[in-house]
Amino acid sequence: MGKLLHISASPRGEASESLRIARVFTETYQEAHPGDEVEHWDLWDGSLPGFAVGARAKMTVFAGDEPRGAEAEAWAAARATFERFDSADRLLFSVPMWNASVPYVLKQFIDVVSQPGWIFTVDPVTGYGHQLAGRGKRVAVIYTSAVWGPPLGPEFGSDFQSTFFEDWLRWTGLTDLQQIRFHPTLAGDWDEARRAADARARDVAKVF
């Protein structure tokens, strides 16, 4: 039995387009893969640990030592977060655009789980190693925005949303990627954009 983990970076509930598309995806996925588990993880639910002390623990690990005391507790919380993320062989991210990039809670998630030996290794000669590569994991990402859209010029903003997030995914070793996009723009046809995004979500979910 496989597992699909939906990780949501939107706090907008029923008003969220990325969450609406995610529901289309997960419902289609469950129909196509009835034996698989589907888990939803709202990054705004308070489950993400802070990482101020964890950052010190990370440098302790880099130095070859074991975190102790408060550092050990922060490191254990980060590890539990990583293990929840790593427990799935199928990952769905719903990512609205905030200020041309991703919501800060998604950056917090990335900073918590991106640790040496879990996500990456580093060698002074060959550089980074990608710890999640070659494990058969697949990723789908729902990108949404209301103002910026691919056909528009820089006066309507820039896309640091997908460029940043997919750079991180590839750095981890997750390269089997599918995009689902919803960018109706201020003057676009929102209903048609919804139909296109939903159709794309269903197509990806059926074979995911």
C-alpha atoms as an extended CHARMM CRD file, in Angstrom:
* protein
*
       208  EXT
         1         1  MET       CA              0.0000000000        0.0000000000        0.0000000000  PROA      1               0.0000000000
         2         2  GLY       CA              1.2920000000        3.4430000000       -0.9400000000  PROA      2               0.0000000000
         3         3  LYS       CA              0.8540000000        6.7700000000        0.8170000000  PROA      3               0.0000000000
         4         4  LEU       CA              0.0220000000       10.2010000000       -0.5490000000  PROA      4               0.0000000000
         5         5  LEU       CA              0.9060000000       13.0870000000        1.7570000000  PROA      5               0.0000000000
         6         6  HSD       CA             -0.7340000000       16.4110000000        0.9110000000  PROA      6               0.0000000000
         7         7  ILE       CA              1.2300000000       19.3060000000        2.4280000000  PROA      7               0.0000000000
         8         8  SER       CA             -0.6920000000       22.5760000000        2.4030000000  PROA      8               0.0000000000
         9         9  ALA       CA              0.8820000000       26.0250000000        2.6620000000  PROA      9               0.0000000000
        10        10  SER       CA             -2.4280000000       27.9280000000        2.3950000000  PROA      10              0.0000000000
        11        11  PRO       CA             -4.2150000000       29.2660000000        5.5110000000  PROA      11              0.0000000000
        12        12  ARG       CA             -7.3700000000       30.3350000000        3.6370000000  PROA      12              0.0000000000
        13        13  GLY       CA             -9.5520000000       27.2430000000        4.1050000000  PROA      13              0.0000000000
        14        14  GLU       CA            -12.6310000000       27.1270000000        1.8670000000  PROA      14              0.0000000000
        15        15  ALA       CA            -11.5620000000       30.3770000000        0.1590000000  PROA      15              0.0000000000
        16        16  SER       CA             -8.2880000000       28.8360000000       -1.0430000000  PROA      16              0.0000000000
        17        17  GLU       CA             -7.9540000000       27.9450000000       -4.7140000000  PROA      17              0.0000000000
        18        18  SER       CA             -4.8890000000       25.7910000000       -4.0530000000  PROA      18              0.0000000000
        19        19  LEU       CA             -6.8010000000       23.7740000000       -1.4460000000  PROA      19              0.0000000000
        20        20  ARG       CA             -9.7990000000       23.4400000000       -3.7540000000  PROA      20              0.0000000000
        21        21  ILE       CA             -7.5800000000       22.0220000000       -6.4980000000  PROA      21              0.0000000000
        22        22  ALA       CA             -5.9050000000       19.7670000000       -3.9370000000  PROA      22              0.0000000000
        23        23  ARG       CA             -9.3100000000       18.3190000000       -3.0460000000  PROA      23              0.0000000000
        24        24  VAL       CA             -9.9220000000       17.5460000000       -6.7220000000  PROA      24              0.0000000000
        25        25  PHE       CA             -6.5200000000       15.8480000000       -6.8530000000  PROA      25              0.0000000000
        26        26  THR       CA             -6.8660000000       13.7880000000       -3.6740000000  PROA      26              0.0000000000
        27        27  GLU       CA            -10.4280000000       12.6730000000       -4.4510000000  PROA      27              0.0000000000
        28        28  THR       CA             -9.3180000000       11.5220000000       -7.9140000000  PROA      28              0.0000000000
        29        29  TYR       CA             -6.2460000000        9.8560000000       -6.4240000000  PROA      29              0.0000000000
        30        30  GLN       CA             -8.3610000000        7.9070000000       -3.9320000000  PROA      30              0.0000000000
        31        31  GLU       CA            -10.6530000000        6.7070000000       -6.7230000000  PROA      31              0.0000000000
        32        32  ALA       CA             -7.6820000000        5.5950000000       -8.8320000000  PROA      32              0.0000000000
        33        33  HSD       CA             -5.6780000000        4.1300000000       -5.9160000000  PROA      33              0.0000000000
        34        34  PRO       CA             -8.2950000000        2.8130000000       -3.4530000000  PROA      34              0.0000000000
        35        35  GLY       CA             -5.7590000000        0.8760000000       -1.3930000000  PROA      35              0.0000000000
        36        36  ASP       CA             -3.4760000000        3.8370000000       -0.6900000000  PROA      36              0.0000000000
        37        37  GLU       CA             -3.4510000000        6.0160000000        2.4150000000  PROA      37              0.0000000000
        38        38  VAL       CA             -4.0450000000        9.7550000000        1.9780000000  PROA      38              0.0000000000
        39        39  GLU       CA             -2.8740000000       12.1380000000        4.7110000000  PROA      39              0.0000000000
        40        40  HSD       CA             -3.3710000000       15.9050000000        4.8520000000  PROA      40              0.0000000000
        41        41  TRP       CA             -0.8360000000       18.1290000000        6.6170000000  PROA      41              0.0000000000
        42        42  ASP       CA             -1.7790000000       21.7560000000        7.1890000000  PROA      42              0.0000000000
        43        43  LEU       CA              1.4900000000       23.5710000000        7.8400000000  PROA      43              0.0000000000
        44        44  TRP       CA             -0.4660000000       26.2560000000        9.7070000000  PROA      44              0.0000000000
        45        45  ASP       CA             -1.7870000000       23.8430000000       12.3430000000  PROA      45              0.0000000000
        46        46  GLY       CA              1.0210000000       24.5140000000       14.8370000000  PROA      46              0.0000000000
        47        47  SER       CA              2.8130000000       21.1990000000       14.2760000000  PROA      47              0.0000000000
        48        48  LEU       CA              5.9490000000       22.7770000000       12.7890000000  PROA      48              0.0000000000
        49        49  PRO       CA              8.6430000000       23.3390000000       15.4240000000  PROA      49              0.0000000000
        50        50  GLY       CA             10.5370000000       26.5910000000       15.6490000000  PROA      50              0.0000000000
        51        51  PHE       CA             14.1460000000       26.3570000000       14.6470000000  PROA      51              0.0000000000
        52        52  ALA       CA             16.1310000000       28.9960000000       16.5200000000  PROA      52              0.0000000000
        53        53  VAL       CA             17.6730000000       26.4240000000       18.8630000000  PROA      53              0.0000000000
        54        54  GLY       CA             17.5890000000       23.8410000000       16.0750000000  PROA      54              0.0000000000
        55        55  ALA       CA             19.8950000000       26.0140000000       13.9860000000  PROA      55              0.0000000000
        56        56  ARG       CA             22.4870000000       25.7490000000       16.7590000000  PROA      56              0.0000000000
        57        57  ALA       CA             21.9290000000       21.9930000000       16.8730000000  PROA      57              0.0000000000
        58        58  LYS       CA             22.5030000000       21.7970000000       13.1200000000  PROA      58              0.0000000000
        59        59  MET       CA             25.8950000000       23.4450000000       13.4460000000  PROA      59              0.0000000000
        60        60  THR       CA             26.7250000000       21.0940000000       16.3330000000  PROA      60              0.0000000000
        61        61  VAL       CA             26.0010000000       18.1560000000       14.0230000000  PROA      61              0.0000000000
        62        62  PHE       CA             28.0680000000       19.7410000000       11.2540000000  PROA      62              0.0000000000
        63        63  ALA       CA             30.9440000000       19.9130000000       13.7200000000  PROA      63              0.0000000000
        64        64  GLY       CA             30.6470000000       16.1640000000       14.3500000000  PROA      64              0.0000000000
        65        65  ASP       CA             29.1950000000       16.4440000000       17.8610000000  PROA      65              0.0000000000
        66        66  GLU       CA             25.8960000000       15.3200000000       19.4110000000  PROA      66              0.0000000000
        67        67  PRO       CA             23.3160000000       17.9740000000       20.3500000000  PROA      67              0.0000000000
        68        68  ARG       CA             22.5770000000       18.0900000000       24.0660000000  PROA      68              0.0000000000
        69        69  GLY       CA             19.9340000000       19.6240000000       26.3090000000  PROA      69              0.0000000000
        70        70  ALA       CA             17.6680000000       22.1140000000       24.5310000000  PROA      70              0.0000000000
        71        71  GLU       CA             19.5620000000       21.5020000000       21.2980000000  PROA      71              0.0000000000
        72        72  ALA       CA             18.8220000000       17.7700000000       21.4920000000  PROA      72              0.0000000000
        73        73  GLU       CA             15.1170000000       18.4870000000       22.0280000000  PROA      73              0.0000000000
        74        74  ALA       CA             15.0160000000       20.8370000000       19.0320000000  PROA      74              0.0000000000
        75        75  TRP       CA             16.8840000000       18.2970000000       16.9040000000  PROA      75              0.0000000000
        76        76  ALA       CA             14.4340000000       15.5480000000       17.8810000000  PROA      76              0.0000000000
        77        77  ALA       CA             11.4660000000       17.7640000000       16.9500000000  PROA      77              0.0000000000
        78        78  ALA       CA             13.0370000000       18.5020000000       13.5740000000  PROA      78              0.0000000000
        79        79  ARG       CA             13.6820000000       14.7960000000       13.0450000000  PROA      79              0.0000000000
        80        80  ALA       CA             10.0440000000       13.9270000000       13.7790000000  PROA      80              0.0000000000
        81        81  THR       CA              8.9740000000       16.5320000000       11.2140000000  PROA      81              0.0000000000
        82        82  PHE       CA             11.3270000000       15.0790000000        8.6250000000  PROA      82              0.0000000000
        83        83  GLU       CA             10.1230000000       11.5300000000        9.2820000000  PROA      83              0.0000000000
        84        84  ARG       CA              6.5080000000       12.5680000000        8.7240000000  PROA      84              0.0000000000
        85        85  PHE       CA              7.5460000000       14.1300000000        5.4150000000  PROA      85              0.0000000000
        86        86  ASP       CA              9.6830000000       11.1310000000        4.4610000000  PROA      86              0.0000000000
        87        87  SER       CA              6.9550000000        8.5990000000        5.2990000000  PROA      87              0.0000000000
        88        88  ALA       CA              5.1690000000        9.0730000000        1.9570000000  PROA      88              0.0000000000
        89        89  ASP       CA              6.1440000000        7.8460000000       -1.4750000000  PROA      89              0.0000000000
        90        90  ARG       CA              3.7720000000       10.3440000000       -3.1220000000  PROA      90              0.0000000000
        91        91  LEU       CA              3.8160000000       14.0390000000       -2.1920000000  PROA      91              0.0000000000
        92        92  LEU       CA              1.3240000000       16.7580000000       -3.1230000000  PROA      92              0.0000000000
        93        93  PHE       CA              2.1160000000       20.3690000000       -2.2170000000  PROA      93              0.0000000000
        94        94  SER       CA             -0.4370000000       23.1800000000       -2.4750000000  PROA      94              0.0000000000
        95        95  VAL       CA              1.5390000000       26.4140000000       -2.7860000000  PROA      95              0.0000000000
        96        96  PRO       CA             -0.0880000000       29.8310000000       -3.2150000000  PROA      96              0.0000000000
        97        97  MET       CA              2.1060000000       32.7200000000       -4.3380000000  PROA      97              0.0000000000
        98        98  TRP       CA              2.9230000000       35.2260000000       -1.6130000000  PROA      98              0.0000000000
        99        99  ASN       CA              4.8850000000       38.3240000000       -2.6510000000  PROA      99              0.0000000000
       100       100  ALA       CA              6.2770000000       36.5710000000       -5.7390000000  PROA      100             0.0000000000
       101       101  SER       CA              7.4670000000       33.5960000000       -3.6840000000  PROA      101             0.0000000000
       102       102  VAL       CA              6.1010000000       30.9880000000       -1.2360000000  PROA      102             0.0000000000
       103       103  PRO       CA              4.3030000000       31.4470000000        2.1190000000  PROA      103             0.0000000000
       104       104  TYR       CA              6.7240000000       31.7860000000        5.0120000000  PROA      104             0.0000000000
       105       105  VAL       CA              5.3490000000       28.6720000000        6.6770000000  PROA      105             0.0000000000
       106       106  LEU       CA              6.5670000000       26.5910000000        3.7280000000  PROA      106             0.0000000000
       107       107  LYS       CA             10.0210000000       28.1510000000        4.0820000000  PROA      107             0.0000000000
       108       108  GLN       CA              9.8830000000       27.2170000000        7.7780000000  PROA      108             0.0000000000
       109       109  PHE       CA              9.0670000000       23.6250000000        6.8050000000  PROA      109             0.0000000000
       110       110  ILE       CA             11.9940000000       23.5770000000        4.3790000000  PROA      110             0.0000000000
       111       111  ASP       CA             14.3780000000       24.9850000000        6.9840000000  PROA      111             0.0000000000
       112       112  VAL       CA             13.2840000000       22.4200000000        9.5860000000  PROA      112             0.0000000000
       113       113  VAL       CA             13.6030000000       19.2980000000        7.4200000000  PROA      113             0.0000000000
       114       114  SER       CA             16.6720000000       20.2890000000        5.3700000000  PROA      114             0.0000000000
       115       115  GLN       CA             19.3120000000       18.7890000000        7.6010000000  PROA      115             0.0000000000
       116       116  PRO       CA             22.6430000000       17.0150000000        6.9980000000  PROA      116             0.0000000000
       117       117  GLY       CA             22.2510000000       13.2800000000        6.6110000000  PROA      117             0.0000000000
       118       118  TRP       CA             18.4850000000       13.5700000000        6.0950000000  PROA      118             0.0000000000
       119       119  ILE       CA             18.0780000000       15.7640000000        3.0160000000  PROA      119             0.0000000000
       120       120  PHE       CA             21.6610000000       16.3220000000        1.9430000000  PROA      120             0.0000000000
       121       121  THR       CA             25.3140000000       15.4970000000        2.3620000000  PROA      121             0.0000000000
       122       122  VAL       CA             28.1490000000       17.7920000000        1.3890000000  PROA      122             0.0000000000
       123       123  ASP       CA             31.6230000000       16.9910000000        0.1440000000  PROA      123             0.0000000000
       124       124  PRO       CA             34.3970000000       19.6090000000       -0.2580000000  PROA      124             0.0000000000
       125       125  VAL       CA             35.2480000000       18.2190000000       -3.6960000000  PROA      125             0.0000000000
       126       126  THR       CA             31.9710000000       16.9630000000       -5.2010000000  PROA      126             0.0000000000
       127       127  GLY       CA             29.5660000000       19.3210000000       -3.4070000000  PROA      127             0.0000000000
       128       128  TYR       CA             26.0660000000       18.3550000000       -2.3050000000  PROA      128             0.0000000000
       129       129  GLY       CA             24.6400000000       14.8500000000       -2.2660000000  PROA      129             0.0000000000
       130       130  HSD       CA             20.8990000000       14.4430000000       -2.6600000000  PROA      130             0.0000000000
       131       131  GLN       CA             19.6120000000       12.0440000000       -0.0070000000  PROA      131             0.0000000000
       132       132  LEU       CA             16.0840000000       11.5090000000       -1.3560000000  PROA      132             0.0000000000
       133       133  ALA       CA             17.2320000000       10.5540000000       -4.8580000000  PROA      133             0.0000000000
       134       134  GLY       CA             16.6280000000        7.0800000000       -6.2500000000  PROA      134             0.0000000000
       135       135  ARG       CA             13.8750000000        6.1210000000       -3.8320000000  PROA      135             0.0000000000
       136       136  GLY       CA             10.9220000000        6.1940000000       -6.2000000000  PROA      136             0.0000000000
       137       137  LYS       CA              9.2420000000        9.2190000000       -4.6310000000  PROA      137             0.0000000000
       138       138  ARG       CA              6.9950000000       11.3240000000       -6.8580000000  PROA      138             0.0000000000
       139       139  VAL       CA              5.9210000000       14.9430000000       -6.3420000000  PROA      139             0.0000000000
       140       140  ALA       CA              3.0440000000       17.0590000000       -7.6480000000  PROA      140             0.0000000000
       141       141  VAL       CA              2.8800000000       20.7800000000       -6.8810000000  PROA      141             0.0000000000
       142       142  ILE       CA             -0.1480000000       23.0550000000       -7.1860000000  PROA      142             0.0000000000
       143       143  TYR       CA              0.9720000000       26.6320000000       -7.8800000000  PROA      143             0.0000000000
       144       144  THR       CA             -1.6030000000       29.4140000000       -7.6620000000  PROA      144             0.0000000000
       145       145  SER       CA             -1.5250000000       33.1930000000       -8.0340000000  PROA      145             0.0000000000
       146       146  ALA       CA             -4.0930000000       35.8980000000       -8.6970000000  PROA      146             0.0000000000
       147       147  VAL       CA             -2.0470000000       38.7520000000      -10.2260000000  PROA      147             0.0000000000
       148       148  TRP       CA              1.0720000000       37.1970000000      -11.7600000000  PROA      148             0.0000000000
       149       149  GLY       CA              0.6580000000       34.8230000000      -14.6900000000  PROA      149             0.0000000000
       150       150  PRO       CA              3.0260000000       33.2790000000      -17.2610000000  PROA      150             0.0000000000
       151       151  PRO       CA              1.9680000000       35.5080000000      -20.1920000000  PROA      151             0.0000000000
       152       152  LEU       CA              2.3670000000       38.7920000000      -18.2880000000  PROA      152             0.0000000000
       153       153  GLY       CA              5.3300000000       41.1200000000      -18.0980000000  PROA      153             0.0000000000
       154       154  PRO       CA              7.3900000000       42.0940000000      -15.0210000000  PROA      154             0.0000000000
       155       155  GLU       CA              5.0010000000       44.9320000000      -14.1810000000  PROA      155             0.0000000000
       156       156  PHE       CA              2.7180000000       42.1920000000      -12.8150000000  PROA      156             0.0000000000
       157       157  GLY       CA              5.4340000000       40.5740000000      -10.7070000000  PROA      157             0.0000000000
       158       158  SER       CA              7.8510000000       37.6740000000      -11.0100000000  PROA      158             0.0000000000
       159       159  ASP       CA              7.7860000000       33.9420000000      -10.3830000000  PROA      159             0.0000000000
       160       160  PHE       CA             10.1250000000       33.1340000000       -7.5010000000  PROA      160             0.0000000000
       161       161  GLN       CA              7.4410000000       30.7160000000       -6.2960000000  PROA      161             0.0000000000
       162       162  SER       CA              8.0790000000       27.7180000000       -8.5370000000  PROA      162             0.0000000000
       163       163  THR       CA             11.7320000000       28.5470000000       -9.2420000000  PROA      163             0.0000000000
       164       164  PHE       CA             12.6070000000       28.5900000000       -5.5340000000  PROA      164             0.0000000000
       165       165  PHE       CA             10.5110000000       25.5910000000       -4.5650000000  PROA      165             0.0000000000
       166       166  GLU       CA             11.5500000000       23.3290000000       -7.4190000000  PROA      166             0.0000000000
       167       167  ASP       CA             15.2040000000       24.1920000000       -6.8940000000  PROA      167             0.0000000000
       168       168  TRP       CA             14.7770000000       22.9330000000       -3.3260000000  PROA      168             0.0000000000
       169       169  LEU       CA             12.9800000000       19.7680000000       -4.4570000000  PROA      169             0.0000000000
       170       170  ARG       CA             15.7310000000       18.9190000000       -6.9230000000  PROA      170             0.0000000000
       171       171  TRP       CA             18.3860000000       19.6540000000       -4.2930000000  PROA      171             0.0000000000
       172       172  THR       CA             16.7940000000       17.0120000000       -2.0650000000  PROA      172             0.0000000000
       173       173  GLY       CA             16.8410000000       14.5170000000       -4.9430000000  PROA      173             0.0000000000
       174       174  LEU       CA             13.1240000000       14.7160000000       -5.7560000000  PROA      174             0.0000000000
       175       175  THR       CA             13.1520000000       15.1020000000       -9.5190000000  PROA      175             0.0000000000
       176       176  ASP       CA              9.9960000000       13.2200000000      -10.5870000000  PROA      176             0.0000000000
       177       177  LEU       CA              7.8700000000       16.3830000000      -10.6190000000  PROA      177             0.0000000000
       178       178  GLN       CA              4.4680000000       17.3620000000      -12.0000000000  PROA      178             0.0000000000
       179       179  GLN       CA              3.0520000000       20.9020000000      -11.9850000000  PROA      179             0.0000000000
       180       180  ILE       CA             -0.5990000000       21.9480000000      -11.6970000000  PROA      180             0.0000000000
       181       181  ARG       CA             -1.0240000000       25.6840000000      -12.2570000000  PROA      181             0.0000000000
       182       182  PHE       CA             -3.8130000000       28.1810000000      -11.6330000000  PROA      182             0.0000000000
       183       183  HSD       CA             -2.9300000000       31.7280000000      -12.7130000000  PROA      183             0.0000000000
       184       184  PRO       CA             -6.1260000000       33.4330000000      -13.9110000000  PROA      184             0.0000000000
       185       185  THR       CA             -4.6630000000       36.9660000000      -13.5760000000  PROA      185             0.0000000000
       186       186  LEU       CA             -6.8020000000       39.9730000000      -12.7140000000  PROA      186             0.0000000000
       187       187  ALA       CA             -8.3300000000       40.1820000000      -16.1970000000  PROA      187             0.0000000000
       188       188  GLY       CA             -8.5380000000       36.4670000000      -16.9550000000  PROA      188             0.0000000000
       189       189  ASP       CA            -11.4190000000       33.9930000000      -17.1220000000  PROA      189             0.0000000000
       190       190  TRP       CA            -11.4220000000       32.4690000000      -13.6400000000  PROA      190             0.0000000000
       191       191  ASP       CA            -13.9830000000       29.7880000000      -14.4600000000  PROA      191             0.0000000000
       192       192  GLU       CA            -12.0000000000       28.6010000000      -17.4660000000  PROA      192             0.0000000000
       193       193  ALA       CA             -8.7760000000       28.6780000000      -15.4100000000  PROA      193             0.0000000000
       194       194  ARG       CA            -10.4710000000       26.5480000000      -12.7370000000  PROA      194             0.0000000000
       195       195  ARG       CA            -11.6680000000       24.0260000000      -15.3220000000  PROA      195             0.0000000000
       196       196  ALA       CA             -8.1740000000       23.7480000000      -16.7970000000  PROA      196             0.0000000000
       197       197  ALA       CA             -6.5030000000       23.3690000000      -13.3840000000  PROA      197             0.0000000000
       198       198  ASP       CA             -9.0440000000       20.7610000000      -12.2590000000  PROA      198             0.0000000000
       199       199  ALA       CA             -8.6040000000       18.7600000000      -15.4750000000  PROA      199             0.0000000000
       200       200  ARG       CA             -4.8340000000       18.8280000000      -15.0570000000  PROA      200             0.0000000000
       201       201  ALA       CA             -5.1630000000       17.7660000000      -11.3900000000  PROA      201             0.0000000000
       202       202  ARG       CA             -7.3420000000       14.7910000000      -12.3470000000  PROA      202             0.0000000000
       203       203  ASP       CA             -4.9970000000       13.7380000000      -15.1480000000  PROA      203             0.0000000000
       204       204  VAL       CA             -1.9470000000       13.7840000000      -12.8690000000  PROA      204             0.0000000000
       205       205  ALA       CA             -3.7150000000       12.0950000000       -9.9440000000  PROA      205             0.0000000000
       206       206  LYS       CA             -4.9480000000        9.1530000000      -12.0150000000  PROA      206             0.0000000000
       207       207  VAL       CA             -1.4330000000        8.0410000000      -12.9180000000  PROA      207             0.0000000000
       208       208  PHE       CA              0.4530000000        9.3910000000       -9.8890000000  PROA      208             0.0000000000
